[in-house]
Amino acid sequence: MTELYIGTTIFILSYIAIVSERIHKTIIAIVGASAMLLFKIMEQREAFFSEEFGIDYNVIFLLIGMMIIINIMKDTGIFEWIAIKSAKFAKGEPIRIMVTLSVVTAFLSAFLDNVTTVLLIAPVTLLICDALEIDPVPFLITEAIASNIGGTATLIGDPPNIMIASKAKLEFMDFIYNLTPIIIIVMVAYIFTIKFMFKKSLTVRPELKARIMEMKESEAITDPTLTRKSLIVLTLTVLGFLFHSQLGFEPATIALSGAGILLLVAGKEPNEILEKIEWTTLFFFMGLFIMVGGVVKIGLIKILAEQALNLTQGNMFATSMLVLWFSAFASAIIDNIPYVATMNPLIIDMAKGLWPNVTDPVALVHTPALMPVWWSLALGACLGGNGTLIGASANVVVAGMSEKAGKKITFMQFTKYGMPLMIESVVICTFYIWIRYYLL
Amino acid sequence: MKAADIMTKEFDTVLPSSTIKEAVSLLRCAKRGEDIKGVNALMVMDESGKLVGLITMSHILKAIIPFYMEMAHLSEFAWEGLFERMCHKVQDRKVSELMERKVITVDPDANIFEISELMLKSRVRRLPVVEKDKVIGIVYRKELFFKIVDTMLDKEGCR
């Protein structure tokens, strides 16, 4: 019993510390994880090697692999090329540029980390807005939101999906079948909404459009050979993801192999590439996994799962809706990574309560009635990030860049656009979950 | 040979509240020793004469480049008129916004090796000489090099 209290205290204190943002979240995660070990809530062996309670290396290595690939690719200039090409495709017309850049950002985010995507697209956006002499803020906000929407579409698009896929034993194609269609619908609705929101305020003189049309996008490519090599490796990696189950490989194997091949052919110093891996994020994950593992082991999560079951009375439609909407608002306020790390075992414990006769762990997480709950979690946790400025890292990054450009994006200014757009997307998802999984 | 022997005692300074335009005008026409030659950097001192920063040509050059261009290597996409616009934008900014706040200084009794080492290590070309919180001069890398020239060539001059 004391273990339950100590473990719960460590967990709650860490959560409060993470939300308060006084100390860096990675430091808290490492301190919290070591506290779990020091107080013998869990053994080191469990923390490092147990699939049930320990660090989820599927997530860690999938992230490492993708980070290496993107770190090599981002200096080639290919993303700047794509962004400038899009602006020219839009004929320098502001609203069309906003739409094309949002679509491009969403598409890239489906395969790359959201923060990386906005870090690549936002500088070009500032260039284009400067050339057109218009306010970049609406462009930056719509891109951040687009990256969060696009990231939801695939297994590798956003960390919550990677985590859900690992715990629920889901494949890349499961996400393509279940999430990609709805994300396309959400994206179409999003495009219409932003067109409506910003159409009137965005007009420019024709001579300024000429500045865009005169840009030679080919000059953005700094290293044509490496660009070609990395595009080939990225294509192979994406193909690898699409067929990973047929090939009999986990997604992390595909990502790591892609990274290995690209490191081999890129001919760069490994130091140069590996030091740019976001180790801070990875250590945050590792610490978090150990902390969550601790509270799963002591039964806290099981108690919470029982409470949730009492609330929904085992009605799976109600559970899906609760998970979808609760996740959306929770993710708008707190980091969706610790949230999903906690929700994953909670859903598994809930499944254990609902179907005590299913002993096979894979069969349990794949119980047909449970599937919509996983999709609701993914949609809620990823799309919820759009609700406020602090809901997703991509939002914080564009706000930082905007401030540097002399245009501060306030919390309220972001929320004014983000919250309605988030609610719109979650309403669409509500209908999707209801029609696809409960009506048909 | 000490810093006090090598330093230039006449110099102009700029206020942190001055505009970049004022700083640029001073840079072009500032005193360097007895002559007016223009300088590459100015010490920033507040009203009480306290050294609060250093502003160099590089700081102003950097401010002219839009930050997003530097961030993503987009400089090649600049358009006609951007340079003039950036200059006009930067000219009204305050010196305090662009200056380096952590100024490396030397004591008047620092020897030539200490000064050289400090200049090389911190990659600066000039070091204010500070005695009891007051700037009494400035040592230029060039002056330091002239000491080497004098010693090696025995004042024979250019042939």
Coordinates of C-alpha atoms in Angstrom, one line a residue:
Chain A
M1 CA 0.0 0.0 0.0
T2 CA 2.8 2.4 0.8
E3 CA 4.3 1.8 -2.6
L4 CA 1.0 3.0 -4.1
Y5 CA 1.2 6.2 -2.1
I6 CA 4.8 6.9 -2.8
G7 CA 4.6 6.1 -6.5
T8 CA 1.4 8.2 -6.9
T9 CA 3.1 11.1 -5.1
I10 CA 6.2 11.0 -7.3
F11 CA 3.9 10.8 -10.4
I12 CA 1.6 13.7 -9.4
L13 CA 4.5 15.9 -8.3
S14 CA 6.3 15.3 -11.6
Y15 CA 3.1 16.1 -13.5
I16 CA 2.6 19.3 -11.6
A17 CA 6.2 20.3 -12.2
I18 CA 5.9 19.5 -15.9
V19 CA 2.7 21.6 -16.2
S20 CA 4.1 24.5 -14.2
E21 CA 7.1 24.7 -16.6
R22 CA 9.4 26.1 -14.0
I23 CA 11.9 23.4 -14.5
H24 CA 12.7 21.8 -17.9
K25 CA 10.4 18.8 -18.4
T26 CA 13.3 16.5 -19.3
I27 CA 15.0 17.2 -16.0
I28 CA 11.7 16.4 -14.2
A29 CA 11.3 13.2 -16.2
I30 CA 14.8 12.0 -15.3
V31 CA 14.4 13.0 -11.6
G32 CA 11.0 11.4 -11.5
A33 CA 12.3 8.2 -13.1
S34 CA 15.2 7.9 -10.7
A35 CA 12.8 8.5 -7.8
M36 CA 10.8 5.5 -9.0
L37 CA 13.9 3.4 -8.9
L38 CA 15.3 4.8 -5.7
F39 CA 12.1 4.2 -3.8
K40 CA 12.0 0.7 -5.2
I41 CA 8.6 1.3 -6.9
M42 CA 10.2 -0.6 -9.7
E43 CA 13.5 -2.5 -10.3
Q44 CA 16.1 -1.2 -12.7
R45 CA 15.7 -4.4 -14.7
E46 CA 12.0 -3.7 -15.2
A47 CA 12.7 0.0 -16.1
F48 CA 15.2 -1.0 -18.7
F49 CA 14.0 -4.3 -20.1
S50 CA 10.3 -5.0 -19.2
E51 CA 8.0 -4.6 -22.2
E52 CA 5.1 -3.9 -19.9
F53 CA 6.6 -1.3 -17.5
G54 CA 9.9 -0.2 -19.0
I55 CA 11.2 2.2 -21.6
D56 CA 9.4 1.7 -25.0
Y57 CA 12.4 1.3 -27.3
N58 CA 10.0 1.1 -30.3
V59 CA 9.3 4.7 -29.8
I60 CA 12.8 5.8 -28.9
F61 CA 14.4 4.1 -32.0
L62 CA 11.7 5.1 -34.4
L63 CA 12.3 8.7 -33.3
I64 CA 16.0 8.4 -33.5
G65 CA 15.8 6.9 -37.0
M66 CA 13.6 9.7 -38.3
M67 CA 15.6 12.4 -36.6
I68 CA 18.8 11.2 -38.3
I69 CA 17.1 11.1 -41.7
I70 CA 15.7 14.6 -41.3
N71 CA 18.9 16.0 -39.9
I72 CA 20.7 15.0 -43.1
M73 CA 17.9 16.1 -45.3
K74 CA 17.3 19.6 -43.9
D75 CA 20.5 21.1 -45.0
T76 CA 20.0 20.1 -48.6
G77 CA 17.6 22.9 -49.2
I78 CA 14.9 20.5 -50.6
F79 CA 12.2 21.9 -48.2
E80 CA 13.0 25.5 -49.1
W81 CA 12.7 24.4 -52.7
I82 CA 9.3 22.9 -52.1
A83 CA 8.0 25.9 -50.2
I84 CA 9.1 28.4 -52.8
K85 CA 7.8 26.2 -55.6
S86 CA 4.4 26.2 -53.8
A87 CA 4.3 29.9 -53.5
K88 CA 5.0 30.2 -57.2
F89 CA 2.4 27.6 -57.9
A90 CA 0.0 29.8 -56.0
K91 CA 1.0 32.6 -58.4
G92 CA 2.0 34.9 -55.5
E93 CA -1.7 35.2 -54.5
P94 CA -1.6 35.4 -50.6
I95 CA -4.7 33.3 -49.9
R96 CA -3.6 30.7 -52.4
I97 CA -0.1 30.7 -50.8
M98 CA -1.7 30.2 -47.4
V99 CA -3.6 27.2 -48.7
T100 CA -0.8 25.6 -50.6
L101 CA 1.7 26.1 -47.8
S102 CA -0.8 24.6 -45.3
V103 CA -1.3 21.6 -47.5
V104 CA 2.4 21.1 -48.0
T105 CA 3.1 21.5 -44.3
A106 CA 0.3 19.0 -43.5
F107 CA 1.7 16.5 -46.0
L108 CA 5.3 16.8 -44.8
S109 CA 4.1 16.5 -41.2
A110 CA 2.5 13.2 -42.0
F111 CA 6.0 11.8 -42.5
L112 CA 8.2 14.1 -40.5
D113 CA 8.2 15.5 -37.1
N114 CA 5.8 18.5 -36.8
V115 CA 8.3 20.9 -35.2
T116 CA 10.9 20.1 -37.9
T117 CA 8.4 20.7 -40.6
V118 CA 7.4 24.1 -39.3
L119 CA 11.0 25.0 -38.7
L120 CA 11.7 24.3 -42.3
I121 CA 8.6 26.0 -43.8
A122 CA 8.3 29.0 -41.5
P123 CA 11.5 30.8 -42.6
V124 CA 10.4 30.6 -46.3
T125 CA 6.9 31.8 -45.2
L126 CA 8.5 34.9 -43.5
L127 CA 10.5 35.5 -46.7
I128 CA 7.4 35.3 -48.9
C129 CA 5.3 37.5 -46.5
D130 CA 8.1 40.0 -46.4
A131 CA 8.3 40.1 -50.2
L132 CA 4.5 40.6 -50.4
E133 CA 4.7 43.1 -47.6
I134 CA 1.9 41.4 -45.6
D135 CA 1.5 40.2 -42.0
P136 CA 3.0 36.7 -41.6
V137 CA 1.1 35.9 -38.4
P138 CA -2.0 34.3 -40.1
F139 CA 0.3 32.2 -42.3
L140 CA 2.4 31.0 -39.4
I141 CA -0.6 30.1 -37.3
T142 CA -2.3 28.2 -40.1
E143 CA 0.9 26.3 -40.8
A144 CA 1.3 25.2 -37.2
I145 CA -2.3 24.0 -37.2
A146 CA -1.9 22.3 -40.5
S147 CA 1.2 20.5 -39.3
N148 CA -0.7 19.2 -36.2
I149 CA -3.5 18.0 -38.4
G150 CA -1.2 16.4 -41.0
G151 CA 0.8 14.7 -38.3
T152 CA -2.3 12.8 -37.1
A153 CA -2.6 11.0 -40.4
T154 CA 0.1 8.4 -40.1
L155 CA 1.8 6.2 -37.5
I156 CA 5.0 8.2 -37.8
G157 CA 3.4 11.7 -38.1
D158 CA 3.2 12.6 -34.4
P159 CA 4.7 11.0 -31.2
P160 CA 1.3 10.1 -29.7
N161 CA 0.6 7.9 -32.7
I162 CA 4.0 6.3 -32.4
M163 CA 3.3 5.6 -28.8
I164 CA -0.2 4.3 -29.4
A165 CA 1.0 2.1 -32.3
S166 CA 3.6 0.5 -30.0
K167 CA 1.3 -0.2 -27.1
A168 CA -1.7 -1.2 -29.1
K169 CA 0.4 -3.2 -31.6
L170 CA -0.9 -1.3 -34.6
E171 CA 0.6 -1.3 -38.0
F172 CA 1.4 1.6 -40.4
M173 CA -1.5 0.5 -42.7
D174 CA -3.9 0.5 -39.7
F175 CA -3.3 4.2 -39.4
I176 CA -3.7 4.7 -43.2
Y177 CA -7.0 2.9 -43.2
N178 CA -8.4 4.5 -40.0
L179 CA -6.9 7.9 -39.6
T180 CA -5.8 9.1 -43.1
P181 CA -9.3 9.3 -44.6
I182 CA -10.7 11.4 -41.7
I183 CA -7.6 13.6 -41.7
I184 CA -8.1 14.3 -45.4
I185 CA -11.7 15.3 -44.6
V186 CA -10.6 17.5 -41.6
M187 CA -8.0 19.1 -43.9
V188 CA -10.5 19.9 -46.6
A189 CA -12.8 21.5 -44.0
Y190 CA -9.8 23.4 -42.5
I191 CA -8.9 24.8 -45.9
F192 CA -12.4 26.1 -46.5
T193 CA -12.5 27.6 -43.0
I194 CA -9.2 29.5 -43.3
K195 CA -10.1 30.7 -46.7
F196 CA -13.3 32.1 -45.2
M197 CA -11.4 33.5 -42.2
F198 CA -8.6 35.3 -44.0
K199 CA -9.9 36.0 -47.6
K200 CA -10.8 39.6 -47.0
S201 CA -7.7 40.7 -45.2
L202 CA -5.2 39.4 -47.7
T203 CA -4.7 41.5 -50.8
V204 CA -1.4 42.7 -52.4
R205 CA -0.3 44.9 -55.2
P206 CA 0.5 43.0 -58.4
E207 CA 4.1 44.2 -58.6
L208 CA 4.8 42.5 -55.3
K209 CA 3.6 39.2 -56.6
A210 CA 6.2 39.5 -59.3
R211 CA 8.9 39.3 -56.5
I212 CA 7.7 35.8 -55.8
M213 CA 7.5 34.8 -59.4
E214 CA 11.0 36.0 -60.0
M215 CA 12.5 33.7 -57.2
K216 CA 14.5 30.8 -58.7
E217 CA 13.7 27.9 -56.4
S218 CA 16.6 25.9 -57.9
E219 CA 19.0 28.2 -56.0
A220 CA 17.6 26.8 -52.7
I221 CA 19.2 23.4 -53.3
T222 CA 22.7 23.5 -51.7
D223 CA 23.7 19.9 -52.5
P224 CA 22.0 18.3 -55.5
T225 CA 23.7 14.9 -55.1
L226 CA 22.8 14.6 -51.4
T227 CA 19.3 15.8 -52.2
R228 CA 18.9 13.0 -54.7
K229 CA 20.3 10.4 -52.3
S230 CA 18.2 11.5 -49.4
L231 CA 15.0 11.6 -51.5
I232 CA 15.7 8.0 -52.6
V233 CA 16.3 6.8 -49.0
L234 CA 13.3 8.7 -47.7
T235 CA 11.1 7.1 -50.4
L236 CA 12.5 3.6 -49.6
T237 CA 11.9 4.3 -45.9
V238 CA 8.2 5.3 -46.5
L239 CA 7.8 2.2 -48.7
G240 CA 9.3 0.2 -45.8
F241 CA 6.7 1.7 -43.4
L242 CA 3.9 0.9 -45.8
F243 CA 4.9 -2.8 -46.1
H244 CA 6.5 -3.3 -42.7
S245 CA 4.1 -6.0 -41.6
Q246 CA 4.3 -7.9 -44.8
L247 CA 8.1 -7.7 -44.5
G248 CA 7.9 -8.8 -40.9
F249 CA 9.7 -5.7 -39.5
E250 CA 8.6 -3.3 -36.7
P251 CA 8.5 0.4 -37.8
A252 CA 11.5 1.2 -35.6
T253 CA 13.6 -1.3 -37.7
I254 CA 12.6 0.5 -40.9
A255 CA 13.4 3.9 -39.5
L256 CA 16.8 2.8 -38.1
S257 CA 17.7 1.1 -41.4
G258 CA 16.8 4.1 -43.4
A259 CA 18.9 6.2 -41.0
G260 CA 21.8 3.8 -41.4
I261 CA 21.7 3.7 -45.1
L262 CA 21.5 7.5 -45.4
L263 CA 24.4 8.0 -43.0
L264 CA 26.4 5.5 -45.1
V265 CA 25.7 7.3 -48.4
A266 CA 25.7 10.9 -47.2
G267 CA 29.4 10.8 -46.4
K268 CA 29.1 13.2 -43.5
E269 CA 30.8 13.1 -40.2
P270 CA 28.6 11.1 -37.8
N271 CA 29.3 13.7 -35.0
E272 CA 27.8 16.4 -37.1
I273 CA 24.6 14.5 -37.6
L274 CA 24.2 12.7 -34.3
E275 CA 24.7 15.7 -32.1
K276 CA 21.7 17.3 -33.8
I277 CA 19.4 14.5 -32.6
E278 CA 17.0 15.9 -30.1
W279 CA 18.4 14.1 -27.1
T280 CA 16.5 16.3 -24.7
T281 CA 13.2 15.0 -26.2
L282 CA 14.4 11.4 -26.2
F283 CA 15.5 11.6 -22.5
F284 CA 12.1 13.1 -21.7
F285 CA 10.5 10.0 -23.3
M286 CA 12.7 7.6 -21.4
G287 CA 12.1 9.2 -18.0
L288 CA 8.4 9.4 -18.7
F289 CA 8.2 5.8 -19.7
I290 CA 9.8 4.7 -16.4
M291 CA 7.6 7.0 -14.4
V292 CA 4.4 5.8 -16.1
G293 CA 5.7 2.2 -15.8
G294 CA 6.0 2.7 -12.1
V295 CA 2.4 3.9 -11.6
V296 CA 1.1 1.1 -13.9
K297 CA 3.0 -1.5 -11.7
I298 CA 1.6 -0.2 -8.4
G299 CA -1.9 -0.3 -9.8
L300 CA -2.7 3.4 -9.9
I301 CA -3.6 3.3 -13.5
K302 CA -5.9 0.3 -12.9
I303 CA -7.8 2.2 -10.3
L304 CA -8.2 5.1 -12.7
A305 CA -9.3 2.7 -15.4
E306 CA -12.0 1.3 -13.0
Q307 CA -13.2 4.8 -12.4
A308 CA -13.4 5.5 -16.1
L309 CA -15.4 2.2 -16.6
N310 CA -17.8 3.2 -13.9
L311 CA -18.4 6.5 -15.6
T312 CA -19.2 5.0 -19.0
Q313 CA -20.8 1.7 -17.7
G314 CA -18.9 -0.2 -20.3
N315 CA -20.7 1.5 -23.2
M316 CA -18.0 1.6 -25.8
F317 CA -19.5 4.5 -27.9
A318 CA -19.6 6.6 -24.8
T319 CA -16.0 5.6 -24.0
S320 CA -14.8 6.6 -27.4
M321 CA -16.5 10.0 -27.2
L322 CA -15.2 10.6 -23.7
V323 CA -11.7 9.7 -24.8
L324 CA -11.9 11.8 -28.0
W325 CA -13.2 15.0 -26.3
F326 CA -11.3 14.7 -23.0
S327 CA -8.1 14.0 -24.9
A328 CA -8.7 17.1 -27.1
F329 CA -9.1 19.5 -24.3
A330 CA -6.4 17.8 -22.1
S331 CA -3.9 18.1 -25.0
A332 CA -4.8 21.7 -25.6
I333 CA -3.5 22.5 -22.1
I334 CA -0.9 19.9 -21.4
D335 CA 1.8 18.2 -23.4
N336 CA 0.1 15.3 -25.3
I337 CA 3.2 13.0 -24.8
P338 CA 2.8 12.5 -21.1
Y339 CA -0.9 12.4 -21.5
V340 CA -0.8 9.6 -24.1
A341 CA 1.9 7.8 -22.1
T342 CA -0.6 7.7 -19.2
M343 CA -3.7 7.0 -21.3
N344 CA -2.2 4.0 -23.1
P345 CA -1.9 1.7 -20.1
L346 CA -5.2 3.1 -18.8
I347 CA -7.0 1.9 -21.9
I348 CA -5.2 -1.5 -21.6
D349 CA -6.3 -1.8 -18.0
M350 CA -9.8 -0.8 -19.0
A351 CA -9.8 -3.6 -21.6
K352 CA -8.6 -6.1 -19.0
G353 CA -11.5 -5.1 -16.8
L354 CA -14.0 -5.4 -19.7
W355 CA -12.8 -8.6 -21.1
P356 CA -11.1 -10.6 -18.3
N357 CA -11.3 -13.8 -20.3
V358 CA -9.0 -12.6 -23.1
T359 CA -5.5 -13.6 -21.8
D360 CA -3.5 -13.0 -25.0
P361 CA -2.1 -9.5 -24.7
V362 CA -2.2 -8.8 -28.5
A363 CA -5.8 -10.2 -28.8
L364 CA -6.8 -8.0 -25.9
V365 CA -5.6 -4.7 -27.4
H366 CA -7.0 -5.7 -30.7
T367 CA -10.5 -6.5 -29.4
P368 CA -12.7 -5.0 -32.2
A369 CA -14.8 -3.0 -29.7
L370 CA -11.6 -1.4 -28.4
M371 CA -10.3 -0.2 -31.7
P372 CA -12.4 3.0 -32.0
V373 CA -11.1 4.0 -28.6
W374 CA -7.5 3.9 -29.8
W375 CA -8.4 6.0 -32.8
S376 CA -10.3 8.4 -30.6
L377 CA -7.2 8.7 -28.4
A378 CA -5.0 9.4 -31.4
L379 CA -7.4 12.0 -33.0
G380 CA -8.1 13.7 -29.7
A381 CA -4.5 13.9 -28.5
C382 CA -3.1 15.1 -31.8
L383 CA -5.8 17.5 -32.9
G384 CA -6.3 18.8 -29.4
G385 CA -2.8 20.5 -29.6
N386 CA -4.4 23.1 -31.9
G387 CA -6.6 24.5 -29.2
T388 CA -4.1 26.8 -27.6
L389 CA -0.7 28.3 -28.2
I390 CA 0.9 25.9 -25.7
G391 CA -1.1 22.8 -26.9
A392 CA 1.6 21.7 -29.3
S393 CA 5.4 22.3 -29.8
A394 CA 4.8 23.4 -33.4
N395 CA 2.6 26.3 -32.1
V396 CA 5.3 27.4 -29.7
V397 CA 7.9 27.3 -32.4
V398 CA 6.0 29.5 -34.8
A399 CA 5.2 31.9 -32.0
G400 CA 8.9 32.2 -31.3
M401 CA 9.8 32.8 -34.9
S402 CA 7.0 35.3 -35.3
E403 CA 8.3 37.3 -32.3
K404 CA 11.8 37.3 -33.7
A405 CA 10.3 38.8 -36.9
G406 CA 8.8 41.5 -34.7
K407 CA 5.2 40.2 -34.7
K408 CA 4.4 38.7 -31.3
I409 CA 1.7 36.0 -31.4
T410 CA -0.2 36.2 -28.0
F411 CA -1.8 33.3 -26.3
M412 CA -5.3 34.8 -27.0
Q413 CA -4.5 35.6 -30.6
F414 CA -3.6 32.0 -31.3
T415 CA -6.5 30.6 -29.3
K416 CA -8.9 32.8 -31.2
Y417 CA -8.1 30.8 -34.4
G418 CA -6.9 27.6 -32.8
M419 CA -9.8 26.8 -30.5
P420 CA -12.6 27.1 -33.1
L421 CA -10.5 25.2 -35.7
M422 CA -9.8 22.5 -33.1
I423 CA -13.4 22.2 -32.1
E424 CA -14.4 22.0 -35.8
S425 CA -12.0 19.2 -36.4
V426 CA -13.1 17.2 -33.3
V427 CA -16.7 17.6 -34.3
I428 CA -15.9 16.1 -37.7
C429 CA -14.1 13.3 -35.9
T430 CA -17.1 12.7 -33.6
F431 CA -19.3 12.1 -36.7
Y432 CA -16.6 9.9 -38.3
I433 CA -16.2 7.7 -35.2
W434 CA -19.9 7.4 -34.7
I435 CA -20.7 6.6 -38.4
R436 CA -17.8 4.5 -39.2
Y437 CA -17.5 2.4 -36.1
Y438 CA -21.0 2.4 -34.5
L439 CA -23.5 3.1 -37.2
L440 CA -22.2 1.1 -40.2
Chain B
M1 CA 55.4 46.3 -22.4
K2 CA 52.0 46.8 -20.8
A3 CA 48.5 47.6 -22.1
A4 CA 48.9 51.1 -20.8
D5 CA 51.9 51.6 -23.2
I6 CA 50.2 50.3 -26.3
M7 CA 46.7 51.6 -25.8
T8 CA 45.1 54.5 -27.7
K9 CA 43.9 57.1 -25.3
E10 CA 41.6 59.1 -27.5
F11 CA 38.4 57.5 -28.6
D12 CA 34.7 58.3 -29.2
T13 CA 31.9 56.5 -27.4
V14 CA 28.2 56.1 -28.0
L15 CA 25.2 56.0 -25.6
P16 CA 23.1 52.9 -25.3
S17 CA 20.1 55.0 -26.0
S18 CA 21.5 56.4 -29.3
T19 CA 20.1 55.2 -32.6
I20 CA 22.0 53.0 -35.0
K21 CA 22.0 55.9 -37.4
E22 CA 23.9 58.0 -34.9
A23 CA 26.3 55.1 -34.2
V24 CA 26.9 54.6 -37.9
S25 CA 27.7 58.3 -38.3
L26 CA 30.2 58.1 -35.4
L27 CA 31.7 54.9 -36.8
R28 CA 32.4 56.7 -40.0
C29 CA 33.9 59.8 -38.4
A30 CA 35.2 58.7 -35.1
K31 CA 38.5 59.6 -33.5
R32 CA 41.2 57.0 -33.5
G33 CA 44.1 58.5 -31.6
E34 CA 44.7 62.1 -32.8
D35 CA 43.2 61.6 -36.3
I36 CA 39.7 61.2 -37.4
K37 CA 39.7 58.1 -39.5
G38 CA 36.6 56.2 -38.6
V39 CA 36.6 53.0 -36.6
N40 CA 35.1 49.5 -36.9
A41 CA 33.7 49.5 -33.4
L42 CA 32.5 51.8 -30.6
M43 CA 32.5 51.4 -26.9
V44 CA 29.0 52.0 -25.5
M45 CA 29.0 54.0 -22.3
D46 CA 26.1 55.3 -20.2
E47 CA 25.8 58.9 -18.9
S48 CA 28.0 58.1 -15.9
G49 CA 30.8 56.9 -18.2
K50 CA 30.4 53.2 -17.4
L51 CA 31.2 50.8 -20.1
V52 CA 28.0 48.8 -20.9
G53 CA 28.7 47.3 -24.3
L54 CA 30.5 47.3 -27.6
I55 CA 28.9 47.8 -31.0
T56 CA 30.8 46.7 -34.1
M57 CA 30.4 46.9 -37.8
S58 CA 29.5 43.2 -37.8
H59 CA 26.6 43.7 -35.4
I60 CA 25.1 46.2 -37.8
L61 CA 25.8 44.0 -40.9
K62 CA 24.0 41.1 -39.1
A63 CA 21.0 43.3 -38.3
I64 CA 20.6 44.2 -41.9
I65 CA 20.0 40.5 -42.9
P66 CA 16.5 39.4 -42.2
F67 CA 16.8 36.6 -39.5
Y68 CA 14.8 34.1 -41.5
M69 CA 17.3 34.4 -44.4
E70 CA 20.2 33.5 -42.1
M71 CA 18.2 30.7 -40.5
A72 CA 17.5 28.8 -43.7
H73 CA 20.1 30.1 -46.2
L74 CA 17.5 32.1 -48.1
S75 CA 19.7 35.2 -48.8
E76 CA 19.8 34.4 -52.5
F77 CA 16.1 35.1 -52.7
A78 CA 16.4 38.8 -51.8
W79 CA 14.6 41.3 -54.1
E80 CA 15.4 44.8 -55.3
G81 CA 14.8 47.4 -52.6
L82 CA 15.1 45.0 -49.6
F83 CA 18.5 46.3 -48.7
E84 CA 17.4 49.9 -48.5
R85 CA 14.3 48.9 -46.6
M86 CA 16.3 46.9 -44.0
C87 CA 18.8 49.8 -43.6
H88 CA 15.9 52.2 -42.9
K89 CA 14.4 49.8 -40.5
V90 CA 17.6 49.2 -38.6
Q91 CA 18.7 52.9 -38.5
D92 CA 16.0 53.8 -35.9
R93 CA 16.8 50.8 -33.5
K94 CA 18.7 51.5 -30.3
V95 CA 22.4 50.7 -29.9
S96 CA 21.5 48.8 -26.8
E97 CA 19.4 46.3 -28.9
L98 CA 22.3 45.3 -31.1
M99 CA 25.4 45.8 -28.9
E100 CA 27.5 43.0 -27.3
R101 CA 26.9 43.3 -23.6
K102 CA 29.7 41.0 -22.4
V103 CA 32.7 43.2 -23.2
I104 CA 36.1 41.6 -22.6
T105 CA 38.5 44.1 -21.1
V106 CA 42.1 44.2 -19.9
D107 CA 43.9 45.8 -16.9
P108 CA 46.4 48.6 -17.7
D109 CA 49.3 46.4 -16.5
A110 CA 48.4 43.3 -18.7
N111 CA 51.5 42.4 -20.7
I112 CA 51.6 41.9 -24.5
F113 CA 51.3 38.1 -24.3
E114 CA 48.2 38.3 -22.1
I115 CA 46.6 40.7 -24.5
S116 CA 47.5 38.6 -27.6
E117 CA 46.2 35.5 -26.0
L118 CA 42.9 37.1 -25.0
M119 CA 42.4 38.6 -28.5
L120 CA 43.0 35.3 -30.2
K121 CA 41.0 33.2 -27.8
S122 CA 38.0 35.5 -27.8
R123 CA 38.3 36.5 -31.4
V124 CA 38.2 40.2 -30.9
R125 CA 40.3 42.9 -32.5
R126 CA 40.2 45.5 -29.7
L127 CA 40.2 45.4 -25.9
P128 CA 39.1 48.3 -23.7
V129 CA 41.6 49.0 -21.0
V130 CA 39.8 49.4 -17.7
E131 CA 41.2 50.8 -14.5
K132 CA 38.9 50.9 -11.4
D133 CA 35.7 50.6 -13.5
K134 CA 36.9 53.4 -15.8
V135 CA 37.9 53.0 -19.4
I136 CA 41.3 54.7 -19.9
G137 CA 42.1 53.5 -23.4
I138 CA 41.7 50.9 -26.0
V139 CA 44.2 48.4 -27.4
Y140 CA 43.9 47.6 -31.1
R141 CA 45.2 44.4 -32.6
K142 CA 46.8 46.5 -35.3
E143 CA 48.8 48.5 -32.7
L144 CA 49.9 45.2 -31.2
F145 CA 51.1 44.0 -34.5
F146 CA 53.0 47.3 -35.1
K147 CA 55.0 46.5 -32.0
I148 CA 56.0 43.2 -33.6
V149 CA 56.9 45.0 -36.8
D150 CA 59.0 47.6 -35.0
T151 CA 60.8 44.9 -33.1
M152 CA 61.5 42.6 -36.1
L153 CA 62.2 45.2 -38.8
D154 CA 64.1 47.6 -36.5
K155 CA 62.0 50.6 -37.8
E156 CA 63.3 50.3 -41.4
G157 CA 59.9 50.9 -42.9
C158 CA 58.5 49.9 -46.4
R159 CA 60.9 49.6 -49.2

